[in-house]
Coordinates of C-alpha atoms in Angstrom, one line a residue:
M1460 CA -52.7 -77.9 85.3
N1461 CA -52.9 -74.3 84.1
T1462 CA -50.5 -72.7 86.6
E1463 CA -48.2 -69.7 86.8
D1464 CA -44.4 -70.1 87.3
T1465 CA -45.0 -69.9 91.1
G1466 CA -47.1 -73.1 90.9
E1467 CA -50.3 -71.2 91.6
L1468 CA -53.4 -72.3 89.7
I1469 CA -54.9 -69.7 87.3
L1470 CA -58.5 -70.0 86.1
P1471 CA -59.3 -67.1 83.8
R1472 CA -62.4 -68.6 82.1
S1473 CA -63.8 -69.8 85.5
R1474 CA -63.3 -66.4 86.9
Q1475 CA -65.2 -64.8 84.1
A1476 CA -68.0 -67.5 84.3
N1477 CA -68.3 -66.9 88.1
E1478 CA -68.9 -63.2 87.4
R1479 CA -71.6 -64.0 84.9
L1480 CA -73.1 -66.5 87.3
H1481 CA -73.4 -63.9 90.1
A1482 CA -75.0 -61.5 87.6
M1483 CA -77.9 -63.8 87.0
I1484 CA -78.1 -66.3 89.9
P1485 CA -78.2 -65.1 93.6
G1486 CA -75.0 -66.4 95.2
G1487 CA -73.6 -67.5 91.9
A1488 CA -74.7 -71.1 92.4
H1489 CA -77.9 -73.1 93.1
T1490 CA -76.5 -74.6 96.3
Y1491 CA -74.8 -72.5 98.9
A1492 CA -72.2 -75.2 99.6
K1493 CA -71.2 -74.9 95.9
G1494 CA -70.7 -71.1 96.1
D1495 CA -67.3 -69.6 95.1
D1496 CA -67.1 -68.2 98.7
Q1497 CA -66.4 -71.8 99.7
Y1498 CA -63.2 -71.8 97.7
P1499 CA -60.0 -69.6 97.8
E1500 CA -60.5 -66.3 96.0
H1501 CA -60.4 -66.7 92.2
L1502 CA -59.9 -70.5 92.6
A1503 CA -63.4 -71.7 92.2
P1504 CA -63.4 -74.0 89.1
V1505 CA -66.5 -73.9 86.9
I1506 CA -67.1 -77.5 85.8
S1507 CA -67.3 -78.5 82.2
H1508 CA -67.9 -82.3 82.6
G1509 CA -67.0 -85.3 84.7
A1510 CA -66.3 -89.0 84.2
G1511 CA -65.8 -91.5 87.0
A1512 CA -63.8 -89.8 89.8
H1513 CA -62.5 -87.0 87.6
V1514 CA -63.9 -83.6 86.6
W1515 CA -62.7 -81.0 84.1
D1516 CA -63.1 -77.3 84.5
I1517 CA -63.8 -74.9 81.6
D1518 CA -60.1 -73.8 81.7
G1519 CA -59.1 -77.4 80.7
N1520 CA -57.8 -78.6 84.1
R1521 CA -58.5 -82.1 85.3
Y1522 CA -59.1 -82.8 89.0
I1523 CA -59.5 -85.9 91.2
E1524 CA -62.8 -85.0 92.8
Y1525 CA -64.1 -85.7 96.3
G1526 CA -67.5 -85.1 97.8
S1527 CA -69.0 -85.5 94.3
G1528 CA -72.2 -83.6 93.9
L1529 CA -72.3 -83.0 97.7
R1530 CA -72.1 -86.7 98.3
S1531 CA -74.7 -87.6 95.8
V1532 CA -72.5 -89.1 93.0
S1533 CA -71.2 -92.1 95.0
L1534 CA -70.7 -94.4 92.0
G1535 CA -68.8 -91.7 90.0
H1536 CA -69.9 -89.5 87.2
A1537 CA -71.7 -90.9 84.2
H1538 CA -71.8 -94.4 85.7
P1539 CA -72.6 -96.8 82.8
R1540 CA -75.1 -99.0 84.6
V1541 CA -77.1 -96.0 85.8
L1542 CA -77.0 -94.2 82.4
E1543 CA -78.2 -97.4 80.7
A1544 CA -81.2 -97.6 83.0
V1545 CA -82.0 -93.9 82.5
R1546 CA -81.7 -94.2 78.7
R1547 CA -84.1 -97.1 78.6
Q1548 CA -86.8 -94.8 80.1
L1549 CA -86.1 -91.6 78.1
D1550 CA -87.9 -92.9 74.9
R1551 CA -90.8 -94.1 76.9
G1552 CA -92.0 -90.8 78.4
S1553 CA -91.0 -89.3 81.8
N1554 CA -94.3 -88.1 83.4
F1555 CA -97.9 -89.1 83.1
V1556 CA -101.4 -88.3 84.6
R1557 CA -101.4 -91.6 86.4
P1558 CA -98.7 -93.6 88.1
S1559 CA -96.3 -95.5 85.8
I1560 CA -95.3 -99.1 86.4
V1561 CA -91.8 -97.7 87.1
E1562 CA -93.2 -96.2 90.4
L1563 CA -94.3 -99.6 91.5
E1564 CA -91.0 -101.2 90.5
A1565 CA -89.0 -98.5 92.2
A1566 CA -91.0 -98.8 95.5
E1567 CA -90.5 -102.6 95.5
R1568 CA -86.8 -102.2 94.9
F1569 CA -86.5 -99.6 97.6
L1570 CA -88.4 -101.6 100.2
A1571 CA -86.4 -104.8 99.4
T1572 CA -83.2 -102.8 99.9
V1573 CA -84.5 -101.1 103.1
P1574 CA -86.6 -103.8 104.7
T1575 CA -87.0 -101.9 107.9
A1576 CA -89.5 -99.6 106.1
E1577 CA -93.0 -100.7 105.1
M1578 CA -94.0 -97.9 102.7
V1579 CA -92.2 -95.3 100.7
K1580 CA -92.9 -92.2 98.8
F1581 CA -90.5 -90.5 96.3
A1582 CA -89.7 -86.8 95.8
K1583 CA -87.0 -84.8 94.2
N1584 CA -84.9 -83.4 97.1
G1585 CA -84.1 -84.0 100.7
S1586 CA -85.9 -81.0 102.1
D1587 CA -89.2 -82.1 100.6
V1588 CA -89.1 -85.4 102.5
T1589 CA -87.7 -84.2 105.8
T1590 CA -90.4 -81.6 105.9
A1591 CA -93.0 -84.2 105.0
A1592 CA -91.8 -86.4 107.8
V1593 CA -92.1 -83.5 110.3
R1594 CA -95.6 -82.6 109.1
L1595 CA -96.6 -86.2 109.4
A1596 CA -95.2 -86.4 112.9
R1597 CA -97.1 -83.3 113.9
A1598 CA -100.3 -84.7 112.4
V1599 CA -100.2 -88.1 114.1
T1600 CA -99.2 -86.8 117.5
G1601 CA -101.2 -83.6 117.5
R1602 CA -98.1 -81.8 118.9
P1603 CA -96.5 -78.6 117.6
R1604 CA -92.8 -78.8 118.5
V1605 CA -89.9 -80.4 116.5
A1606 CA -86.8 -81.5 118.3
I1607 CA -83.7 -81.5 116.1
C1608 CA -80.3 -82.8 116.9
G1609 CA -78.4 -79.5 117.2
D1610 CA -75.0 -81.1 116.4
H1611 CA -76.0 -81.9 112.8
P1612 CA -75.6 -79.2 110.2
F1613 CA -78.6 -79.4 107.9
Y1614 CA -82.1 -80.9 107.6
S1615 CA -84.2 -78.7 105.3
V1616 CA -84.5 -75.4 103.4
D1617 CA -87.9 -75.0 105.1
D1618 CA -88.7 -72.5 107.9
W1619 CA -88.9 -75.0 110.7
F1620 CA -85.1 -75.6 110.3
I1621 CA -83.6 -72.6 108.6
G1622 CA -85.1 -70.4 111.3
T1623 CA -82.6 -72.0 113.7
T1624 CA -79.6 -71.0 111.6
P1625 CA -77.8 -67.6 111.3
M1626 CA -79.6 -67.2 107.9
S1627 CA -83.0 -66.8 109.6
A1628 CA -84.0 -63.6 107.8
G1629 CA -87.6 -63.7 106.6
I1630 CA -88.7 -66.4 109.0
P1631 CA -91.3 -65.5 111.7
E1632 CA -90.0 -65.9 115.2
A1633 CA -93.2 -67.8 116.1
T1634 CA -92.1 -70.5 113.7
T1635 CA -88.6 -70.7 115.0
E1636 CA -89.8 -71.0 118.6
L1637 CA -91.4 -74.4 117.7
T1638 CA -88.1 -76.0 116.9
V1639 CA -85.9 -77.0 119.9
A1640 CA -82.6 -78.9 120.0
F1641 CA -81.0 -81.8 121.8
P1642 CA -77.3 -82.9 121.8
Y1643 CA -76.1 -86.0 120.0
G1644 CA -75.2 -88.9 122.2
D1645 CA -76.7 -87.5 125.4
L1646 CA -79.9 -89.4 126.4
T1647 CA -80.1 -87.6 129.7
A1648 CA -80.2 -84.1 128.1
T1649 CA -82.8 -85.3 125.6
E1650 CA -85.1 -86.7 128.2
E1651 CA -84.8 -83.4 130.2
L1652 CA -85.9 -81.6 127.0
L1653 CA -88.8 -84.0 126.5
N1654 CA -89.8 -83.5 130.2
W1655 CA -89.5 -79.7 129.9
Y1656 CA -91.8 -79.7 126.9
Q1657 CA -94.1 -82.4 128.2
D1658 CA -96.5 -83.7 125.6
E1659 CA -95.4 -80.9 123.1
V1660 CA -92.7 -82.6 121.1
A1661 CA -94.0 -84.3 117.9
C1662 CA -90.7 -85.8 116.8
L1663 CA -87.0 -86.3 117.4
I1664 CA -85.1 -85.9 114.1
L1665 CA -81.4 -86.6 113.7
E1666 CA -78.7 -88.2 111.5
P1667 CA -78.3 -91.6 113.1
A1668 CA -74.5 -91.1 112.7
S1669 CA -72.1 -88.6 111.3
H1670 CA -68.4 -87.9 111.9
T1671 CA -68.5 -90.1 115.0
E1672 CA -70.1 -93.4 115.7
P1673 CA -73.1 -93.5 118.0
P1674 CA -72.2 -94.2 121.6
P1675 CA -73.1 -97.8 122.6
G1676 CA -76.8 -98.1 123.3
Y1677 CA -77.5 -94.5 122.2
L1678 CA -79.8 -95.2 119.2
T1679 CA -81.6 -97.9 121.2
G1680 CA -82.0 -95.5 124.1
L1681 CA -83.4 -92.8 121.8
R1682 CA -85.9 -95.3 120.4
E1683 CA -87.0 -96.1 123.9
L1684 CA -87.3 -92.4 124.8
A1685 CA -89.4 -91.7 121.8
D1686 CA -91.7 -94.5 122.7
R1687 CA -92.0 -93.5 126.3
H1688 CA -92.8 -89.9 125.5
G1689 CA -95.1 -90.6 122.6
C1690 CA -93.1 -88.9 119.8
V1691 CA -92.0 -90.0 116.4
L1692 CA -88.4 -91.0 115.8
I1693 CA -87.1 -89.8 112.4
F1694 CA -83.7 -90.8 111.0
D1695 CA -82.3 -88.4 108.4
E1696 CA -80.4 -90.8 106.2
M1697 CA -79.5 -88.4 103.4
I1698 CA -75.8 -89.1 104.0
T1699 CA -75.9 -92.5 105.8
G1700 CA -78.2 -94.0 103.3
L1701 CA -76.3 -96.5 101.2
R1702 CA -72.9 -95.2 102.5
W1703 CA -73.3 -96.9 105.9
S1704 CA -75.0 -99.9 104.4
E1705 CA -77.4 -100.6 101.5
A1706 CA -80.2 -100.2 104.1
G1707 CA -78.7 -97.1 105.7
A1708 CA -77.6 -96.7 109.3
Q1709 CA -80.8 -98.3 110.5
G1710 CA -79.7 -101.5 108.7
L1711 CA -76.2 -101.3 110.1
Y1712 CA -77.1 -100.5 113.7
G1713 CA -80.4 -102.5 113.9
V1714 CA -82.5 -99.7 115.3
V1715 CA -85.7 -99.0 113.4
P1716 CA -87.1 -95.4 113.3
D1717 CA -90.7 -94.6 112.7
L1718 CA -89.8 -92.6 109.6
S1719 CA -86.6 -92.1 107.6
T1720 CA -85.5 -90.0 104.7
F1721 CA -83.1 -90.8 101.9
G1722 CA -81.5 -88.9 99.0
K1723 CA -78.1 -87.9 97.8
A1724 CA -76.5 -91.3 96.8
L1725 CA -79.9 -92.8 96.0
G1726 CA -79.9 -91.4 92.4
N1727 CA -76.1 -91.0 91.7
G1728 CA -76.7 -87.4 90.8
F1729 CA -80.2 -87.8 89.4
A1730 CA -82.9 -85.9 91.5
V1731 CA -84.7 -88.4 93.7
S1732 CA -85.4 -88.7 97.4
A1733 CA -87.5 -90.9 99.5
L1734 CA -89.6 -90.8 102.7
A1735 CA -90.0 -94.2 104.2
G1736 CA -91.4 -95.7 107.3
R1737 CA -94.1 -97.5 109.2
R1738 CA -97.3 -98.2 107.4
E1739 CA -99.5 -96.9 110.2
L1740 CA -97.9 -93.5 109.9
M1741 CA -97.3 -93.3 106.1
E1742 CA -100.9 -94.3 105.3
R1743 CA -102.1 -91.1 107.0
G1744 CA -100.9 -89.4 103.8
G1745 CA -102.9 -91.9 101.7
L1746 CA -106.5 -92.9 101.1
R1747 CA -107.0 -96.0 103.2
H1748 CA -107.8 -94.6 106.6
S1749 CA -110.6 -92.8 108.4
D1750 CA -108.5 -90.0 110.1
D1751 CA -107.9 -86.4 108.9
R1752 CA -105.9 -86.5 105.7
V1753 CA -102.3 -85.3 105.8
F1754 CA -100.9 -83.5 102.8
L1755 CA -97.8 -85.7 102.8
L1756 CA -96.1 -85.3 99.4
S1757 CA -97.6 -84.3 96.1
T1758 CA -95.0 -83.2 93.6
T1759 CA -95.4 -83.0 89.8
H1760 CA -91.9 -84.4 89.2
G1761 CA -91.6 -86.7 92.2
A1762 CA -92.0 -89.8 90.1
E1763 CA -90.1 -88.9 86.9
T1764 CA -89.4 -92.3 85.3
H1765 CA -85.8 -91.7 84.5
S1766 CA -84.9 -90.7 88.1
L1767 CA -86.6 -93.7 89.6
A1768 CA -84.8 -95.9 87.1
A1769 CA -81.6 -94.3 88.2
A1770 CA -82.5 -95.1 91.9
M1771 CA -83.2 -98.7 91.1
A1772 CA -79.9 -99.1 89.2
V1773 CA -78.0 -97.5 92.0
Q1774 CA -79.5 -99.8 94.6
T1775 CA -79.0 -102.9 92.5
T1776 CA -75.4 -101.9 91.8
Y1777 CA -74.7 -101.3 95.5
V1778 CA -76.0 -104.8 96.4
E1779 CA -74.6 -106.8 93.5
E1780 CA -71.1 -105.1 93.4
G1781 CA -70.5 -104.5 97.1
I1782 CA -70.2 -100.8 96.7
T1783 CA -70.5 -99.9 100.4
A1784 CA -67.5 -102.1 101.2
R1785 CA -65.5 -100.6 98.4
L1786 CA -66.3 -97.1 99.7
H1787 CA -65.0 -98.1 103.1
A1788 CA -61.8 -99.6 101.7
L1789 CA -61.0 -96.6 99.6
G1790 CA -61.7 -94.3 102.5
E1791 CA -59.5 -96.2 104.8
R1792 CA -56.6 -96.1 102.3
L1793 CA -57.1 -92.3 101.9
A1794 CA -57.4 -91.6 105.6
A1795 CA -54.3 -93.6 106.5
G1796 CA -52.3 -91.9 103.8
V1797 CA -53.3 -88.3 104.6
R1798 CA -52.8 -88.9 108.3
D1799 CA -49.3 -90.3 107.7
A1800 CA -48.5 -87.5 105.4
A1801 CA -49.7 -84.9 107.9
A1802 CA -47.7 -86.5 110.7
S1803 CA -44.5 -86.7 108.6
M1804 CA -44.8 -83.0 107.9
G1805 CA -45.3 -82.1 111.5
V1806 CA -49.0 -81.1 111.2
G1807 CA -50.7 -84.3 112.4
D1808 CA -52.5 -82.3 115.1
H1809 CA -53.6 -79.6 112.7
V1810 CA -54.8 -81.4 109.5
V1811 CA -57.2 -83.9 111.0
V1812 CA -59.2 -86.5 109.0
R1813 CA -62.4 -87.4 110.6
G1814 CA -65.5 -89.5 110.0
R1815 CA -66.5 -93.0 108.8
A1816 CA -64.3 -94.2 106.1
S1817 CA -67.1 -93.9 103.5
N1818 CA -67.8 -90.3 104.6
L1819 CA -64.5 -88.5 105.4
V1820 CA -64.1 -84.8 106.1
F1821 CA -61.0 -82.9 107.2
A1822 CA -60.5 -80.2 109.8
T1823 CA -57.9 -77.5 109.5
L1824 CA -56.7 -76.3 112.9
D1825 CA -54.5 -73.3 113.8
E1826 CA -51.5 -73.1 116.1
N1827 CA -53.9 -73.2 119.1
Q1828 CA -55.7 -76.2 117.5
Q1829 CA -58.8 -74.2 116.9
P1830 CA -60.8 -74.5 113.6
S1831 CA -59.5 -72.0 111.1
Q1832 CA -61.0 -70.8 107.8
Q1833 CA -57.6 -69.3 107.0
Y1834 CA -55.8 -72.6 107.2
R1835 CA -58.6 -74.3 105.3
T1836 CA -58.0 -71.8 102.6
L1837 CA -54.3 -72.5 102.5
F1838 CA -55.0 -76.3 102.4
L1839 CA -57.6 -76.0 99.6
R1840 CA -55.3 -73.8 97.5
R1841 CA -52.5 -76.4 97.6
L1842 CA -54.9 -79.2 96.9
L1843 CA -56.3 -77.4 93.9
A1844 CA -52.8 -76.6 92.5
G1845 CA -52.1 -80.3 92.6
G1846 CA -55.2 -81.2 90.8
V1847 CA -57.4 -82.3 93.7
L1848 CA -60.8 -80.8 94.1
A1849 CA -61.7 -81.7 97.7
P1850 CA -64.0 -79.6 99.9
S1851 CA -64.1 -82.9 101.8
F1852 CA -62.5 -86.3 101.5
V1853 CA -65.8 -88.1 100.8
V1854 CA -64.9 -90.9 98.3
S1855 CA -66.8 -92.3 95.3
S1856 CA -66.4 -95.9 94.2
A1857 CA -64.9 -94.7 90.9
L1858 CA -61.6 -93.7 92.6
S1859 CA -58.6 -95.9 91.8
D1860 CA -55.8 -96.8 94.1
A1861 CA -53.6 -94.5 91.9
D1862 CA -56.1 -91.6 92.5
I1863 CA -55.8 -92.1 96.2
D1864 CA -52.0 -92.3 96.1
R1865 CA -51.9 -89.1 94.0
T1866 CA -54.2 -87.4 96.5
V1867 CA -51.9 -88.4 99.4
D1868 CA -48.9 -87.0 97.5
V1869 CA -50.7 -83.7 96.9
A1870 CA -51.9 -83.6 100.5
A1871 CA -48.3 -84.1 101.7
Q1872 CA -47.2 -81.1 99.6
A1873 CA -50.0 -79.0 101.1
C1874 CA -49.0 -80.1 104.6
A1875 CA -45.4 -78.9 104.0
V1876 CA -46.7 -75.4 103.2
Y1877 CA -49.1 -75.7 106.2
R1878 CA -46.1 -76.3 108.5
K1879 CA -44.3 -73.2 107.2
A1880 CA -47.4 -71.1 107.9
L1881 CA -47.6 -72.5 111.4
D1882 CA -44.0 -71.8 112.0
D1883 CA -44.6 -68.2 110.9
A1884 CA -47.7 -68.1 113.1
D1885 CA -49.4 -66.4 110.2
P1886 CA -51.1 -68.1 107.2
T1887 CA -52.0 -64.8 105.5
P1888 CA -49.1 -64.7 103.0
W1889 CA -50.2 -68.1 101.7
L1890 CA -53.9 -67.2 101.1
A1891 CA -53.5 -64.8 98.1
G1892 CA -57.0 -63.3 98.9
R1893 CA -59.8 -63.5 101.4
P1894 CA -60.4 -66.8 103.3
V1895 CA -63.2 -69.2 102.5
K1896 CA -66.3 -68.5 104.5
P1897 CA -68.8 -70.6 106.5
V1898 CA -72.0 -71.5 104.6
F1899 CA -74.3 -70.4 107.4
R1900 CA -73.6 -66.8 108.3
S1901 CA -75.8 -63.8 108.8
L1902 CA -74.0 -61.4 106.5
A1903 CA -72.8 -61.9 102.9

C-alpha cells in the first residue's frame, strides 16, 4: 500500500482524478453511494480495474473489496463464466428491431429460476422496474396511493419515492402526498394505514427482508392484508434476489407476491433488471387483453443480448455451483471474525456487524451507542490503510478464506484505534478531515 511513515494511506492520483470528476460530473460519480463524500477526506480511491474479490486503484494499491458494485458483482469481477457468455454474443449483434432469440432464452431461464413468477420483462436498472410495478399496480386497481415500507432505504430514482427523502427538491408536493409509509414487521400499523386510506392504496412495496429476518408470519400476514384490502403486493428483490436464494426471498420464505423486481446480482455487474409476476397483472402491459393498455416497460436497451447472456450465466452459475450457500458461509466466517476482534479490543458494543450472512453491513456507534459518522470515518480510514475497501461487509463468492482472515486482522487493528478514540471521548484527532456524510441529505 502507498502509505506515509505514519501508516496513513496517500492517494495523489486518485485525489487529482476526483477533482477532475467533480469538474465534469455532478457529484463526481454516477451513483451517489459511490461519491467521495462517502469516504474519508482524500481517501476515495478511483478504481483502475478488478479481478475476483480484489480491485486496484490508479495509485497502484490493491484492496480486498466488499459490497462490490453496490452488491451487483456477487460472483467477483470479470467472472470467467459470465465473460464467456457475454463474448459469445458480442460478435452476433447487441440490439435489433425485433426480439432476439436470446430474449426468449433469458425469460425461460429466469422463470425456471424464479418459478413463483409467471411472466418477466427485462430492463437496465432497478428504478425502471420498481416504477413499472407501481404504475401497473395503480392501473389494475384504479387507485392513486403507493404504500412503501419506510424502514427500507431506497426503491427508485423516480418522483414517487425520491419525494419522500431529504433530497426532494424539484418534486411537486402533490406527487409526494400520494406516497405513504408503513413500518416493517408491524401488521397492525399497516392495516391501520390501509383503513385510513380506504380503497386508495394501490400497492404495498417493500424489501421482503433486509438486516433483520421477517418476524414469524409477517410476510404471510402482509399477503393476507393485501388480498383483503384489494391492493397489489410488490417485493423489491434487488438485494434479496439470488443472495437469499436463487429464487429470491420469495423462494426462501414461501410467500408469493403479485409482482417482484430483481437487479443487482442478476447481471454480475452488467446492466440488467427484471419485473416479474402474475400473468394476469403482467399481461396488462402486453397485447393479449381487452382492458386499457399500460405503458409498462419499453426501453431501447432493455434486451441487449450481452446483458441477458450475462444474466443467464449468473443464474446458471448460482444453481450449479451453490453460490448462495457459499455467500452465506463466507459471510458467517467474516461476521464471527469481526465480532470476535471487536470484542477482544473492547468495542464489541460499538462496532456491530448486522444482517443476513450473505448481506452484511456494519454499524459504528459512539460512546452513547448512537450511530456516528465520525466513528464510521475512523473505521473506514483504518480499513483502507490495511488494504480493505469496505463501505459494507457484503461478500462476493470470489473471496477466499485468506481474504476473510486478512480482513479480520485489519478490522482488529481498526478496532484498537476505535478503542483509543472512545477512551478519549473524541474521535476527531483520528479523522484527518471531515467525516463521511449520509447519502440522503438536503444540503451538499
